Coordinates of C-alpha atoms in Angstrom, one line a residue:
Chain A
D1 CA 0.0 0.0 0.0
A2 CA 1.4 3.4 -1.0
G3 CA 0.0 5.3 1.9
V4 CA -1.4 8.8 1.8
I5 CA 0.5 10.8 -0.9
Q6 CA 0.9 14.5 -0.6
S7 CA 2.5 17.0 -3.0
P8 CA 4.5 19.1 -3.0
R9 CA 6.7 18.2 -0.1
H10 CA 7.9 21.8 0.2
E11 CA 6.4 25.0 -1.1
V12 CA 8.0 28.5 -0.8
T13 CA 5.9 31.3 -2.1
E14 CA 5.5 35.1 -1.8
M15 CA 2.7 36.7 0.0
G16 CA -0.4 37.2 -2.2
Q17 CA 0.3 34.2 -4.4
E18 CA -2.1 31.2 -4.8
V19 CA -1.0 27.9 -3.2
T20 CA -2.5 24.6 -4.0
L21 CA -1.7 21.5 -2.0
R22 CA -2.7 18.0 -3.2
C23 CA -3.5 14.7 -1.6
K24 CA -4.2 11.2 -2.7
P25 CA -5.7 9.1 0.1
I26 CA -5.2 5.4 0.7
S27 CA -7.2 3.4 -1.8
G28 CA -10.5 2.3 -0.3
H29 CA -10.5 4.9 2.5
N30 CA -13.6 7.0 2.4
S31 CA -12.7 9.8 4.8
L32 CA -10.1 12.4 4.2
F33 CA -8.8 15.1 6.6
W34 CA -6.7 18.2 6.2
Y35 CA -4.7 19.3 9.2
R36 CA -2.3 22.2 9.8
Q37 CA 0.5 22.0 12.3
T38 CA 2.5 24.9 13.9
M39 CA 4.6 25.1 17.0
M40 CA 2.2 27.6 18.5
R41 CA -1.1 25.8 17.8
G42 CA -0.2 22.2 17.4
L43 CA -2.2 20.0 15.0
E44 CA -5.5 21.7 14.0
L45 CA -8.2 20.1 11.9
L46 CA -9.1 22.3 8.9
I47 CA -11.8 20.3 7.1
Y48 CA -12.8 16.7 6.6
F49 CA -14.7 14.8 3.9
N50 CA -16.7 11.6 4.1
N51 CA -17.5 9.9 0.7
N52 CA -16.2 13.1 -1.0
V53 CA -18.7 15.3 0.8
P54 CA -17.4 18.0 3.2
I55 CA -18.7 17.2 6.7
D56 CA -17.0 19.8 8.9
D57 CA -15.1 22.8 7.7
S58 CA -15.3 24.8 10.9
G59 CA -11.6 24.7 11.2
M60 CA -11.0 26.5 7.9
P61 CA -9.4 29.8 9.1
E62 CA -11.1 32.2 6.7
D63 CA -12.4 32.6 3.1
R64 CA -8.9 32.5 1.7
F65 CA -8.9 28.8 2.3
S66 CA -10.9 26.3 0.3
A67 CA -10.8 22.6 -0.2
K68 CA -12.3 20.2 -2.7
M69 CA -12.6 16.5 -3.2
P70 CA -13.8 15.9 -6.8
N71 CA -13.4 12.1 -6.5
A72 CA -12.5 9.4 -4.0
S73 CA -8.8 9.5 -4.9
F74 CA -7.9 13.2 -4.9
S75 CA -8.3 16.3 -2.8
T76 CA -6.9 19.8 -2.9
L77 CA -6.4 22.6 -0.4
K78 CA -6.1 26.0 -1.8
I79 CA -5.0 29.2 -0.2
Q80 CA -5.6 32.4 -2.1
P81 CA -4.1 34.9 -1.4
S82 CA -1.5 33.4 0.8
E83 CA -0.1 35.3 3.9
P84 CA 3.0 34.8 6.0
R85 CA 0.9 33.5 8.9
D86 CA -0.2 30.6 6.7
S87 CA 3.3 29.2 7.0
A88 CA 3.0 25.7 8.6
V89 CA 3.1 22.0 7.8
Y90 CA -0.1 20.8 6.2
F91 CA -1.0 17.2 6.6
C92 CA -3.6 15.2 4.7
A93 CA -4.9 12.0 6.4
S94 CA -7.3 9.3 5.5
S95 CA -9.3 6.6 7.3
L96 CA -11.6 3.7 6.5
G97 CA -14.8 5.1 7.8
A98 CA -15.3 8.2 9.9
G99 CA -16.7 6.6 13.0
A100 CA -15.3 7.1 16.4
N101 CA -13.0 4.1 16.2
S102 CA -11.4 4.9 12.8
P103 CA -7.6 5.7 13.2
L104 CA -6.0 8.1 10.8
H105 CA -3.2 7.5 8.4
F106 CA -1.2 10.6 7.7
G107 CA 0.7 11.6 4.6
N108 CA 4.3 13.1 4.8
G109 CA 3.0 16.6 4.8
T110 CA 3.6 19.8 2.8
R111 CA 5.9 22.4 4.5
L112 CA 4.6 25.8 3.3
T113 CA 6.6 28.9 3.7
V114 CA 5.1 32.2 2.7
T115 CA 7.5 35.1 2.6
Chain B
Q1 CA -10.8 24.7 28.0
K2 CA -9.1 22.8 25.2
E3 CA -10.5 19.5 24.2
V4 CA -7.3 17.6 24.9
E5 CA -4.6 18.7 27.3
Q6 CA -1.1 17.3 27.6
N7 CA 2.1 18.4 29.4
S8 CA 4.3 19.8 26.7
G9 CA 7.4 18.5 28.4
P10 CA 10.2 18.0 27.6
L11 CA 10.2 14.7 29.5
S12 CA 13.6 13.3 29.8
V13 CA 14.3 9.7 31.0
P14 CA 17.3 7.4 31.0
E15 CA 17.5 4.4 28.7
G16 CA 15.7 1.4 30.3
A17 CA 13.4 3.5 32.5
I18 CA 9.6 3.8 32.3
A19 CA 8.3 6.9 30.5
S20 CA 4.9 8.0 31.6
L21 CA 2.9 10.4 29.4
N22 CA -0.5 11.8 30.5
C23 CA -3.5 13.3 28.8
T24 CA -6.8 14.7 29.9
Y25 CA -9.9 15.5 27.8
S26 CA -12.8 17.7 28.4
D27 CA -15.8 16.0 26.8
R28 CA -17.3 13.1 28.7
V29 CA -19.0 11.7 25.5
S30 CA -15.6 11.0 24.0
Q31 CA -15.5 7.5 22.8
S32 CA -12.1 6.4 21.5
F33 CA -8.6 7.4 22.3
F34 CA -5.3 7.2 20.5
W35 CA -1.6 7.8 20.9
Y36 CA 0.4 8.9 18.0
R37 CA 4.2 9.2 17.8
Q38 CA 5.8 12.0 15.7
Y39 CA 9.5 12.0 15.0
S40 CA 11.0 15.4 14.3
G41 CA 10.2 16.4 10.7
K42 CA 7.9 13.4 10.1
S43 CA 4.2 12.8 10.2
P44 CA 2.3 11.3 13.1
E45 CA 2.0 7.6 13.2
L46 CA -0.5 5.6 15.3
I47 CA 1.0 3.5 18.0
M48 CA -1.9 2.7 20.4
S49 CA -5.7 2.8 20.5
I50 CA -7.9 2.2 23.5
Y51 CA -11.7 2.3 23.7
S52 CA -12.7 1.0 27.2
N53 CA -11.6 1.6 30.8
G54 CA -8.5 -0.2 32.0
D55 CA -5.2 -1.1 30.5
K56 CA -4.2 -2.2 27.0
E57 CA -0.7 -3.6 26.4
D58 CA 1.2 -3.9 23.2
G59 CA 4.8 -4.8 23.5
R60 CA 6.6 -2.2 25.6
F61 CA 3.6 0.2 25.4
T62 CA 0.7 0.3 27.8
A63 CA -2.3 2.6 27.3
Q64 CA -4.5 3.3 30.3
L65 CA -8.0 4.8 30.2
N66 CA -10.1 6.2 33.0
K67 CA -13.3 7.6 31.7
A68 CA -14.6 8.7 35.1
S69 CA -11.5 10.9 35.5
Q70 CA -11.3 11.8 31.8
Y71 CA -7.7 10.7 31.8
V72 CA -5.6 8.7 29.3
S73 CA -2.0 7.7 29.8
L74 CA 0.8 6.0 27.9
L75 CA 3.5 4.0 29.6
I76 CA 6.7 3.1 27.7
R77 CA 8.7 0.4 29.5
D78 CA 12.4 -0.2 28.9
S79 CA 12.6 3.1 27.1
Q80 CA 15.1 3.3 24.2
P81 CA 16.8 6.3 22.5
S82 CA 14.7 5.5 19.4
D83 CA 11.6 6.3 21.5
S84 CA 12.7 9.9 21.5
A85 CA 9.8 11.8 19.8
T86 CA 6.7 13.9 20.4
Y87 CA 3.7 11.8 21.6
L88 CA 0.3 13.1 20.6
C89 CA -2.8 12.2 22.5
A90 CA -6.0 12.1 20.3
V91 CA -9.6 11.8 21.4
N92 CA -12.4 11.0 19.0
R93 CA -16.1 11.7 19.6
R94 CA -19.1 11.6 17.5
A95 CA -21.0 14.8 16.9
R96 CA -24.5 14.7 18.4
G97 CA -27.0 13.0 16.0
S98 CA -24.2 11.9 13.7
T99 CA -22.4 8.6 13.1
L100 CA -19.3 10.5 12.1
G101 CA -16.5 11.1 14.5
R102 CA -14.0 13.9 14.8
L103 CA -10.4 13.5 16.2
Y104 CA -9.1 16.2 18.5
F105 CA -5.3 16.3 19.2
G106 CA -3.4 17.5 22.2
R107 CA -0.3 19.7 21.6
G108 CA 2.0 16.7 22.3
T109 CA 4.7 15.8 24.9
Q110 CA 8.3 15.8 23.8
L111 CA 10.1 12.7 25.1
T112 CA 13.9 12.4 25.2
V113 CA 15.5 9.1 26.2
W114 CA 19.2 9.5 26.9
P115 CA 21.6 6.6 26.7

């Protein structure tokens, strides 16, 4: 099993630019999660999908952030326009089911730096 | 009050000792509990899950759950330098009226095992 695949691994961009992060979940998993991790705030859930439908986006910081899941094998997280405070590691994770007992499998993350 | 609280550490123990990591959670309806290990620069990986009161052992790891006290712990016996990492406590609970769960993470406890 290839695991959760994220791209790019690193992204450096200038303030105001659009950033798109990509994720391919584990085949067969029907729940997908986007997390952001910083030293100050730890691991924060941004949004999660179940069967390609957004279930909870209450963690999305503001309108500059958007996420899509057009099919079961692909999701994107877009930031437009980006700001220096968006600098963080963004993790995508997937699980089989979204019930209370479903553990998450994380991708390797995208380290975003906005200058 | 945060959903999940952990001592940030750092916790430092000598090789061969028992490392004890603690976690409290705020919502009594929480249903399942996980410990993730995160090496520096890497993604979190699941090491233990526990769903009912009591102890659960897996090799050198023991998870303990006390729902009355809203307390979860992880014991690492015979600690090794390779156990040096940040340990994240995660708590999953279903939203009211939903079958879907959401995972809340603590900020993590940094553990160092010195030879």
